PDB file of C-alpha atoms and ligand atoms in Angstrom:
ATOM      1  CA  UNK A   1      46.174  28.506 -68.230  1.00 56.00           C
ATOM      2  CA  UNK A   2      45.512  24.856 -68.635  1.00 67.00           C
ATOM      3  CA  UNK A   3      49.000  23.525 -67.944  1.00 87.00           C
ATOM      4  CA  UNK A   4      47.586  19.340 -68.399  1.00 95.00           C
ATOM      5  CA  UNK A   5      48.403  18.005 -71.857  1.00 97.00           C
ATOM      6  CA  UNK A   6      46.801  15.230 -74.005  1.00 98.00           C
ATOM      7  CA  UNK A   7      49.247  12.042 -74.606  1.00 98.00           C
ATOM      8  CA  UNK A   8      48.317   9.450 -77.050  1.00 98.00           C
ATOM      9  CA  UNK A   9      50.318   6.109 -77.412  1.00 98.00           C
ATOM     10  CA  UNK A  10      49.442   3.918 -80.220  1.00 97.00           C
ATOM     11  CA  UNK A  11      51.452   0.509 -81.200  1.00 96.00           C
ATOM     12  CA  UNK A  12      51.359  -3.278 -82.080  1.00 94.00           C
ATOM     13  CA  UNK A  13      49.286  -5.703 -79.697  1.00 89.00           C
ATOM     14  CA  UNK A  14      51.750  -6.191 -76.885  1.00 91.00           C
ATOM     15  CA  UNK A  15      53.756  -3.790 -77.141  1.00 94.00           C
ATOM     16  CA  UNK A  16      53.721  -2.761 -73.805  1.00 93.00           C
ATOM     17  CA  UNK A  17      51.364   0.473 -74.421  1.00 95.00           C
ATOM     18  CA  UNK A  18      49.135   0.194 -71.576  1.00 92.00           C
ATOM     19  CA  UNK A  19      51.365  -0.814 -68.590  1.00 93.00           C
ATOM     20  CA  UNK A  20      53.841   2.180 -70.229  1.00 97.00           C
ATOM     21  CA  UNK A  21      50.239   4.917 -70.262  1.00 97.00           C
ATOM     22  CA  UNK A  22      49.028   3.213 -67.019  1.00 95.00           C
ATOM     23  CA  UNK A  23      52.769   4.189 -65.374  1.00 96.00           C
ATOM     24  CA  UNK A  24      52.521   7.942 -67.104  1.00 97.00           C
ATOM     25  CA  UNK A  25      49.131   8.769 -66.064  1.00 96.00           C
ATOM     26  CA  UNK A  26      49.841   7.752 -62.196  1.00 94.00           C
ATOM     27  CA  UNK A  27      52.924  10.098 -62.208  1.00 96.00           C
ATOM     28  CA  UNK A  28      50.854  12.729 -63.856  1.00 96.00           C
ATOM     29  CA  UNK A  29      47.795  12.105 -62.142  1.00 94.00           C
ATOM     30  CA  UNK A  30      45.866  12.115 -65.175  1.00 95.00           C
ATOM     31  CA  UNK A  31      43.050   9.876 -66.456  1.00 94.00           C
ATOM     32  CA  UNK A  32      44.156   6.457 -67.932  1.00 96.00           C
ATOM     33  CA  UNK A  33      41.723   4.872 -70.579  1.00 97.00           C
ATOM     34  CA  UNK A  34      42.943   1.988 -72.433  1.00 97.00           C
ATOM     35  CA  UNK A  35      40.977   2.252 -75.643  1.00 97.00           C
ATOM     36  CA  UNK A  36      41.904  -1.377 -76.602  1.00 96.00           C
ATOM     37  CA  UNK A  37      39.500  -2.520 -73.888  1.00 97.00           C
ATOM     38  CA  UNK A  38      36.653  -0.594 -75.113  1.00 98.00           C
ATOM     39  CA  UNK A  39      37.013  -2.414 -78.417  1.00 98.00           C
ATOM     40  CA  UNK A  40      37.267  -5.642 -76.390  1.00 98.00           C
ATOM     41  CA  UNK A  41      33.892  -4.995 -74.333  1.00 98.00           C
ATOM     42  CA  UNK A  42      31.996  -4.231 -77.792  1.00 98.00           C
ATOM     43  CA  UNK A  43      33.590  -7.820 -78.785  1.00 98.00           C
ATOM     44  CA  UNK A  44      32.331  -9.307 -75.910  1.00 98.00           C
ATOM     45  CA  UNK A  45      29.003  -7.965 -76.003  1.00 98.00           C
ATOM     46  CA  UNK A  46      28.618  -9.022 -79.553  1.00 98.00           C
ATOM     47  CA  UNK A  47      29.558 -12.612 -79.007  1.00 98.00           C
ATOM     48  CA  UNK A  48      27.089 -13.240 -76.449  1.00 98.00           C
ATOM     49  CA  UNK A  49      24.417 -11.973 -78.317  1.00 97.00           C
ATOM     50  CA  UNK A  50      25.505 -14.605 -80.943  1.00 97.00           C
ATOM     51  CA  UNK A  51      26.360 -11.830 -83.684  1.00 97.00           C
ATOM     52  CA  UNK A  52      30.058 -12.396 -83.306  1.00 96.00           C
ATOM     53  CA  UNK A  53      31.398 -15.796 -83.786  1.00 94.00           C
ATOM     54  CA  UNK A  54      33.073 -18.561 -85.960  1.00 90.00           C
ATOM     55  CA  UNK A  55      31.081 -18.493 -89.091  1.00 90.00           C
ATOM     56  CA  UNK A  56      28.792 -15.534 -88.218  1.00 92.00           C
ATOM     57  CA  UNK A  57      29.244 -11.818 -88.236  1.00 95.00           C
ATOM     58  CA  UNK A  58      26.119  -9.542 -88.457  1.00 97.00           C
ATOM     59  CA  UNK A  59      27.161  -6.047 -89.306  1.00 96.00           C
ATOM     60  CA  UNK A  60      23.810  -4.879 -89.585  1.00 96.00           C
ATOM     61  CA  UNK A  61      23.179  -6.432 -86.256  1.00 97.00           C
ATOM     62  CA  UNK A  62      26.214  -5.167 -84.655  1.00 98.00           C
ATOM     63  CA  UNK A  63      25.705  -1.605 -85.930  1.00 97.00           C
ATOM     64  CA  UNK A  64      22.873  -1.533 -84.055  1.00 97.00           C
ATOM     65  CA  UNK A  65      24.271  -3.468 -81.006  1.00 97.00           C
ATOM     66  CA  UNK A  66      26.518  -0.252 -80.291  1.00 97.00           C
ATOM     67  CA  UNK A  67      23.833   1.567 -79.440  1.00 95.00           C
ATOM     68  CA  UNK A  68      23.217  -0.447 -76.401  1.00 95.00           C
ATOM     69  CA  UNK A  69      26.605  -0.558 -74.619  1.00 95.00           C
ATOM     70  CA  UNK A  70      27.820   1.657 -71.723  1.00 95.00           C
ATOM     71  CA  UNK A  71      31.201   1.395 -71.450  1.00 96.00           C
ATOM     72  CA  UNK A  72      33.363   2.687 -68.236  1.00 94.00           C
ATOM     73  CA  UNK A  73      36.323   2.331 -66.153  1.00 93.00           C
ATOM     74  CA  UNK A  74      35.804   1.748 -62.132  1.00 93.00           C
ATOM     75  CA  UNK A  75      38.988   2.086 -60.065  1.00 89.00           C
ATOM     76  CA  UNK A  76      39.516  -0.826 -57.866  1.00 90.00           C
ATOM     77  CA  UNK A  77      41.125  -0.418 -54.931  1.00 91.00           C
ATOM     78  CA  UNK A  78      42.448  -3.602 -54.032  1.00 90.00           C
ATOM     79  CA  UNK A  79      44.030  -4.245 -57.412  1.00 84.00           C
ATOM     80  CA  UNK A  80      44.933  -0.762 -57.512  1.00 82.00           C
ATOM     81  CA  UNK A  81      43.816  -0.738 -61.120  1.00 85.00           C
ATOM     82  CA  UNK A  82      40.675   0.604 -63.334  1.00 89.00           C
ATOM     83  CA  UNK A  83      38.839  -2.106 -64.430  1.00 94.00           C
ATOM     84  CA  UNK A  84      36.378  -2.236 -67.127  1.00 96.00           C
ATOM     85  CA  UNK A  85      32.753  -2.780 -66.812  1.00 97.00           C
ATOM     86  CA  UNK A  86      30.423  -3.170 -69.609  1.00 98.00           C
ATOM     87  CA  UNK A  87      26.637  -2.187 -68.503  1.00 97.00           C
ATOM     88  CA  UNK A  88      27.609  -2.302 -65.125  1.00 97.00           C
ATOM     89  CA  UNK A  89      29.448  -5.559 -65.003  1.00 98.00           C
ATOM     90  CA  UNK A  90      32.465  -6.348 -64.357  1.00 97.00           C
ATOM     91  CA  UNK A  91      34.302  -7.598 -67.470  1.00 98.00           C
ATOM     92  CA  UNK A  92      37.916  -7.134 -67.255  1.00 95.00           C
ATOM     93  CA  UNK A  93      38.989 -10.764 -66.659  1.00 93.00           C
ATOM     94  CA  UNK A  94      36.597 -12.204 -69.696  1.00 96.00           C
ATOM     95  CA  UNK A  95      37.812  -9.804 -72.159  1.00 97.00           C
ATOM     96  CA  UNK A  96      40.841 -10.469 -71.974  1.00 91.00           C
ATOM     97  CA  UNK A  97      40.738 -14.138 -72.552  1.00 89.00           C
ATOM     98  CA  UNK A  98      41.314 -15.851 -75.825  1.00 87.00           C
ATOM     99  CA  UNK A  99      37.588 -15.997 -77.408  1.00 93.00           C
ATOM    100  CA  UNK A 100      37.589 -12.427 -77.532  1.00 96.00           C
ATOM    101  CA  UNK A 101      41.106 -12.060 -78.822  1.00 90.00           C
ATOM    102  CA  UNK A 102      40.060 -13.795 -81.753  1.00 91.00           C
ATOM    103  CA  UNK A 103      37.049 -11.954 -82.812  1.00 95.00           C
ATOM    104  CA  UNK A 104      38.159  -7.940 -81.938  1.00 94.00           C
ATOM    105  CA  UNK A 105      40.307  -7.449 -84.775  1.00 89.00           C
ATOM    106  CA  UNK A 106      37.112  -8.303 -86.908  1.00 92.00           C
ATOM    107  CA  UNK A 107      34.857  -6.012 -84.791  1.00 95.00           C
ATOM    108  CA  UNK A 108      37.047  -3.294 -84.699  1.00 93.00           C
ATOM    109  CA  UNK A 109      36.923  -3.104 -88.311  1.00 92.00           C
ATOM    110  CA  UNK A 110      32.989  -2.740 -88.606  1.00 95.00           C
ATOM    111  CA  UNK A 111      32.836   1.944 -89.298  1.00 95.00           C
ATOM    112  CA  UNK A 112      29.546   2.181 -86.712  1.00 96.00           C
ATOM    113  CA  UNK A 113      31.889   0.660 -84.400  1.00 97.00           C
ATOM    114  CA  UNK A 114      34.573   2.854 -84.594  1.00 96.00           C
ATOM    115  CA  UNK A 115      32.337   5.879 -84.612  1.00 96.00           C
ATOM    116  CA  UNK A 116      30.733   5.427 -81.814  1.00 96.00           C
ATOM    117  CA  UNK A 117      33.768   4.054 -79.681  1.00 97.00           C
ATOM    118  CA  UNK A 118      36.303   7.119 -80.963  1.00 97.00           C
ATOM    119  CA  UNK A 119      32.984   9.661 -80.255  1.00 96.00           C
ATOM    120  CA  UNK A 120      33.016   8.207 -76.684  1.00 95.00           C
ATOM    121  CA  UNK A 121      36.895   8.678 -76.754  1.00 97.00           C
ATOM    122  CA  UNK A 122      36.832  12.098 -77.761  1.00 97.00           C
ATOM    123  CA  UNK A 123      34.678  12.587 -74.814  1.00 95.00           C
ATOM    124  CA  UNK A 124      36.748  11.062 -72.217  1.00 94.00           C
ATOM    125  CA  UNK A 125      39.505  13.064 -73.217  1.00 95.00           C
ATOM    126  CA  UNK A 126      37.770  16.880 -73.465  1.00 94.00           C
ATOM    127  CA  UNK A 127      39.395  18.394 -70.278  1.00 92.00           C
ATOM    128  CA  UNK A 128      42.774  16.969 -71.325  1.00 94.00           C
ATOM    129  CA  UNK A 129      44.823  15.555 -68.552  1.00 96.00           C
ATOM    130  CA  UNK A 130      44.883  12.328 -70.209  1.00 97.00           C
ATOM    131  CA  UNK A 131      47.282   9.660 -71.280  1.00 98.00           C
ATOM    132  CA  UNK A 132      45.353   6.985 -73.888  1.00 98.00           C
ATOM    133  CA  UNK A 133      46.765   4.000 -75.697  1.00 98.00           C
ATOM    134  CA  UNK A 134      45.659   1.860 -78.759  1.00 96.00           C
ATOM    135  CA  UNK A 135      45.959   1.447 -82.428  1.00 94.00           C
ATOM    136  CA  UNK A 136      44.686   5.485 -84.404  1.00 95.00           C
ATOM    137  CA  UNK A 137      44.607   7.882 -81.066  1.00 97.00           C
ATOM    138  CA  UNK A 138      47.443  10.034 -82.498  1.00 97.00           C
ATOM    139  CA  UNK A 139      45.797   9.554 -86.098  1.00 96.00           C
ATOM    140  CA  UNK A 140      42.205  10.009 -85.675  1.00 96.00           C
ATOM    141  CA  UNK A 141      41.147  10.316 -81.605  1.00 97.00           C
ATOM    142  CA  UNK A 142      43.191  13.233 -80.497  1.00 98.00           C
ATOM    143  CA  UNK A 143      45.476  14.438 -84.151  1.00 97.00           C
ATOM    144  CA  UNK A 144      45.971  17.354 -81.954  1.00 97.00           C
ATOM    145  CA  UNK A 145      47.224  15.443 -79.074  1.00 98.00           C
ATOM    146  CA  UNK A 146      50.372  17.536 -77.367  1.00 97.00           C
ATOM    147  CA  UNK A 147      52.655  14.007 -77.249  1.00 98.00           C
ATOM    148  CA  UNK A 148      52.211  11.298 -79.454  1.00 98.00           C
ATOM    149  CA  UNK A 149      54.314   7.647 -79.261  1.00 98.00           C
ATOM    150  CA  UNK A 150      54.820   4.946 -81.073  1.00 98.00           C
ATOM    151  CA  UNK A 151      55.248   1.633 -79.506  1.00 97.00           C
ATOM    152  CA  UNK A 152      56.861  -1.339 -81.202  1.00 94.00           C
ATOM    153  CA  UNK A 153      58.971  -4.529 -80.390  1.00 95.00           C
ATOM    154  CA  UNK A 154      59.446  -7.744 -82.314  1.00 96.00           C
ATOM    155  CA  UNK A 155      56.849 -10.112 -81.857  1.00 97.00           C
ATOM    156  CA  UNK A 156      58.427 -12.759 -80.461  1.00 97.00           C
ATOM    157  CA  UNK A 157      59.111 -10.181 -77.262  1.00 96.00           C
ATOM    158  CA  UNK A 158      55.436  -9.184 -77.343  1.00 96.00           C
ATOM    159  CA  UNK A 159      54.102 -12.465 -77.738  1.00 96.00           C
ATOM    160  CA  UNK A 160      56.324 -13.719 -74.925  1.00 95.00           C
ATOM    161  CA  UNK A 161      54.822 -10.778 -72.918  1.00 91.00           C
ATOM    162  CA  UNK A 162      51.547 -11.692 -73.656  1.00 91.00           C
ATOM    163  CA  UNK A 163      51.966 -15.130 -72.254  1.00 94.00           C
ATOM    164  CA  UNK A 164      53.328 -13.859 -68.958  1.00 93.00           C
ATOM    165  CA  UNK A 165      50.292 -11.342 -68.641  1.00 87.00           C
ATOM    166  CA  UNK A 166      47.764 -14.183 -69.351  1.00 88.00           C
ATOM    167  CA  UNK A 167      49.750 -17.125 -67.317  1.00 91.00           C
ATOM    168  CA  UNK A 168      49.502 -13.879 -64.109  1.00 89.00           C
ATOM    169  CA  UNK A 169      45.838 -13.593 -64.332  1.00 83.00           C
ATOM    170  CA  UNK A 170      45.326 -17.095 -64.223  1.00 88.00           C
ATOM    171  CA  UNK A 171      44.163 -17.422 -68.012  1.00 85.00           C
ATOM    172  CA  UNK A 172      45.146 -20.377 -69.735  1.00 86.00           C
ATOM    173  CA  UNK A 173      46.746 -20.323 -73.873  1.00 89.00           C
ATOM    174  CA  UNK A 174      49.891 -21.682 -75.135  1.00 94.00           C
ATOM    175  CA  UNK A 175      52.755 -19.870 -76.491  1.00 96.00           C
ATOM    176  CA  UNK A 176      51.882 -20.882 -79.846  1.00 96.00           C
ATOM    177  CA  UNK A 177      48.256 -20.200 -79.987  1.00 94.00           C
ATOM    178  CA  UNK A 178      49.151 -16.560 -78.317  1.00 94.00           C
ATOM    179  CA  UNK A 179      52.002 -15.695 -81.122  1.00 96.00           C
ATOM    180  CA  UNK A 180      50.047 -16.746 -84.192  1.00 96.00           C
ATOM    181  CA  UNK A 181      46.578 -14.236 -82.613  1.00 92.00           C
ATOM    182  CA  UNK A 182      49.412 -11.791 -82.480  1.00 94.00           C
ATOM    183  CA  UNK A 183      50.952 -11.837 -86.164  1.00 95.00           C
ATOM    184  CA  UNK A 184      47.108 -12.105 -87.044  1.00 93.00           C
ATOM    185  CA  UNK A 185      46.181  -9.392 -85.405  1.00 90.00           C
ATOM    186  CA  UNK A 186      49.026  -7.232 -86.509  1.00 93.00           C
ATOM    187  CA  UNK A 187      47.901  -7.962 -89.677  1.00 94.00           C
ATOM    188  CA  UNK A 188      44.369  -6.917 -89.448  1.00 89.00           C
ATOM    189  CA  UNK A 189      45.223  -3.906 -87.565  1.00 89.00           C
ATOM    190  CA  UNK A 190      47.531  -2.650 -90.151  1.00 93.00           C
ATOM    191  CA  UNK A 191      45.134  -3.721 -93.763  1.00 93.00           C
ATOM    192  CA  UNK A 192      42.080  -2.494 -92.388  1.00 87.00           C
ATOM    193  CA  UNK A 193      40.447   0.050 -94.711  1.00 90.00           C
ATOM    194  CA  UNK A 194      39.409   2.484 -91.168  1.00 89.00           C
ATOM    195  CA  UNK A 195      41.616   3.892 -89.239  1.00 87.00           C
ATOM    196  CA  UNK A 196      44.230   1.031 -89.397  1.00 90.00           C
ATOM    197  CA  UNK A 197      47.590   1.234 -87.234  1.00 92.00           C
ATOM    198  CA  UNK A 198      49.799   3.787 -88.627  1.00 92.00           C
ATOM    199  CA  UNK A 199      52.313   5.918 -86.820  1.00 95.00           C
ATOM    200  CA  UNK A 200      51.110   9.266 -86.795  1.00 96.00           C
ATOM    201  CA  UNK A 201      53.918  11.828 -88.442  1.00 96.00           C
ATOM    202  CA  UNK A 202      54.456  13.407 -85.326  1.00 97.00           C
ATOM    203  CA  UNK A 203      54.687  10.459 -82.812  1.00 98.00           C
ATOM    204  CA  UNK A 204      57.658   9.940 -81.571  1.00 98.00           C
ATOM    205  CA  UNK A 205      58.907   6.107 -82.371  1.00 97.00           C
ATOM    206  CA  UNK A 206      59.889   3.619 -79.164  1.00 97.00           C
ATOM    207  CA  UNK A 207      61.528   0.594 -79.756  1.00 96.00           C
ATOM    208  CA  UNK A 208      61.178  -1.418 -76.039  1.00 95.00           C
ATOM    209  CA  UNK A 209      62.584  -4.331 -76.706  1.00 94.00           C
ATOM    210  CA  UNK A 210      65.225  -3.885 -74.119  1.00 93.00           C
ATOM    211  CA  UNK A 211      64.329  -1.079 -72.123  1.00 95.00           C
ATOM    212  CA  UNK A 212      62.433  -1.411 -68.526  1.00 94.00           C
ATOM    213  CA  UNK A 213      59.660   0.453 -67.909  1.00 95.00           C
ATOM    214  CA  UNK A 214      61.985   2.545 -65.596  1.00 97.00           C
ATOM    215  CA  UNK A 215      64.037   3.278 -68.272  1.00 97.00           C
ATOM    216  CA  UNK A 216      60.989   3.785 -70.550  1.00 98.00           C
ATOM    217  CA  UNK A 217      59.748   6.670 -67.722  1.00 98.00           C
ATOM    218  CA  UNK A 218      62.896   8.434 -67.659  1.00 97.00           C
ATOM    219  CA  UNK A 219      62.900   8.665 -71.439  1.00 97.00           C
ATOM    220  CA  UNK A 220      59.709   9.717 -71.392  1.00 98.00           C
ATOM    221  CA  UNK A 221      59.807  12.545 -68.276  1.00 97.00           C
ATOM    222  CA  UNK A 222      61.449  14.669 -70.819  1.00 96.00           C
ATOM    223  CA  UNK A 223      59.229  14.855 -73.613  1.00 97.00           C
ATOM    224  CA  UNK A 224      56.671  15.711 -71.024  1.00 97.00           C
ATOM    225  CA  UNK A 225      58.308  18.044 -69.446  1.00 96.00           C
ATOM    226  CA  UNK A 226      59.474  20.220 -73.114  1.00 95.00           C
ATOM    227  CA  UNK A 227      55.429  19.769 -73.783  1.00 95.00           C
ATOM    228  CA  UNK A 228      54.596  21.241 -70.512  1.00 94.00           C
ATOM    229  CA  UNK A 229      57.018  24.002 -71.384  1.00 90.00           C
ATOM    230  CA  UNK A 230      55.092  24.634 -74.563  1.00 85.00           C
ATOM    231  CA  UNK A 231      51.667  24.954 -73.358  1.00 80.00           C
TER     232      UNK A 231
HETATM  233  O1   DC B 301      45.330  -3.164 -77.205  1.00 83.38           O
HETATM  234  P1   DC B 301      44.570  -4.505 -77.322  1.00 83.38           P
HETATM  235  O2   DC B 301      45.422  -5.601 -77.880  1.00 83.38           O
HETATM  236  O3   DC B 301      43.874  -4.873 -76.071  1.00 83.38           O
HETATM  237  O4   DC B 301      43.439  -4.199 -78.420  1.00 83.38           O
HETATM  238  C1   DC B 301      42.524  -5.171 -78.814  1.00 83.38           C
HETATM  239  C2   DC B 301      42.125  -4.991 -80.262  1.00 83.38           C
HETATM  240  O5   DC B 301      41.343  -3.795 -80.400  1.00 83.38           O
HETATM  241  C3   DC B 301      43.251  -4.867 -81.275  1.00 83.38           C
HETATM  242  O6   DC B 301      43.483  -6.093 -81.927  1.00 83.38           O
HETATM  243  C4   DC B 301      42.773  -3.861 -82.269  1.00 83.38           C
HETATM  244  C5   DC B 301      41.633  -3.150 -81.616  1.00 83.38           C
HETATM  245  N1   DC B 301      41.892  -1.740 -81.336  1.00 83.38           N
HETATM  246  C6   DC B 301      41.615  -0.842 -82.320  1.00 83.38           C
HETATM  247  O7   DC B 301      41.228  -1.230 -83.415  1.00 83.38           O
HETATM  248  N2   DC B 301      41.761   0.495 -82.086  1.00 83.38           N
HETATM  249  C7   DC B 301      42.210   0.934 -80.898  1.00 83.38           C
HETATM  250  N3   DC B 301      42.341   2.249 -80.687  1.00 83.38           N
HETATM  251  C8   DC B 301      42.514   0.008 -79.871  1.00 83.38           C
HETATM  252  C9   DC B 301      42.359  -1.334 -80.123  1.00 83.38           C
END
């Protein structure tokens, strides 16, 4: 008997999703993927080939666009941490930077792209033994996923978080101009028509705010360990 489940953790931008999955799947020694970074990649890939930016969106041309990106996750041992690589290179520092913050909410709402990022989703997560964060994996990646959670803090916590992750890696925003891409993007997330950010009925809520990611682990050890019991 297949005794690895399938967790899904879904949540506001910042919310602390992926350091919270990244801690799960080490102690589990499952696969991490942090879908939030595939959506990021297709960004990227769409800005530079100018069908992505201020005044211009090409839907048409972005449809098609998805058909030409490989998205995966290398593990790098020096960092200790997957990184994500879009064709082959090396992206992780430029898509997390503030050029692509501001277009992804828009990209993420375009159907072809969501199709074809959730199809290579469902993929990554066919054996099980995987722990994925992001906006609709409890709703529409894995609705059969064994543990579901939902991930929320106020924004002023998560924008402050944001800051520190940003100001670590050596990227460069203000406070200001990383709070109000926040509240935007909450806003997106939520009102678009696909898939938008919902808690699933069966996710369990978690409220951060004040809880370290210790503390978040031992709350969580449980759950996985009644799910185990289960399967
Ligand atoms: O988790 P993140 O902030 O890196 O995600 C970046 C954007 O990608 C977010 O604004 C919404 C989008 N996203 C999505 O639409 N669906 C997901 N499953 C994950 C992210």
């Amino acid at each position: 008997m297949d005794k690895r489940i399938t967790i899904a953790i879904d949540g506001y931008s910042s919310s602390g999703k992926s350091t919270f999955a990244r801690e799960i799947a080490k102690e589990l020694g499952y696969i991490y993927i942090d879908s939030g970074a595939m959506y990021r990649a297709a960004t990227l890939y769409c800005i530079r080939k100018g069908l992505a930016g201020r005044d211009v969106i090409d839907i048409q041309g972005i449809a098609e666009a998805m058909k030409e990106i490989r998205i995966e996750f290398v593990y790098n041992p020096d960092s200790g941490e997957s990184e994500t690589y879009l064709n082959s290179e090396n992206v992780e520092k430029e898509i997390r930077g503030l050029d692509v913050s501001a277009h992804v909410s828009a990209i993420s709402k375009i159907s072809e792209v969501r199709t074809r990022l959730v199809e290579l989703q469902k993929q990554m997560g066919a054996n099980r033994g995987i722990v994925m964060d992001g906006r609709d994996i409890g709703t529409t990646v894995f609705p059969d996923a064994d543990l579901k959670i939902f991930m929320t803090a106020p924004v002023d916590i998560r924008a402050k978080r944001r800051y520190e992750e940003l100001k670590n890696k050596g990227i460069d925003a203000s406070f200001e101009e990383i709070r109000n891409n926040i509240v935007a993007r909450d806003i997106t997330d939520e009102n678009r028509d696909i898939s938008p950010l919902r808690r699933a009925g069966d996710a369990v809520i978690l409220d951060n705010s004040r809880m370290s990611i210790a503390g978040q682990m031992e709350w969580v050890r449980k759950l996985i360990e009644e799910k185990l019991h289960d399967r």
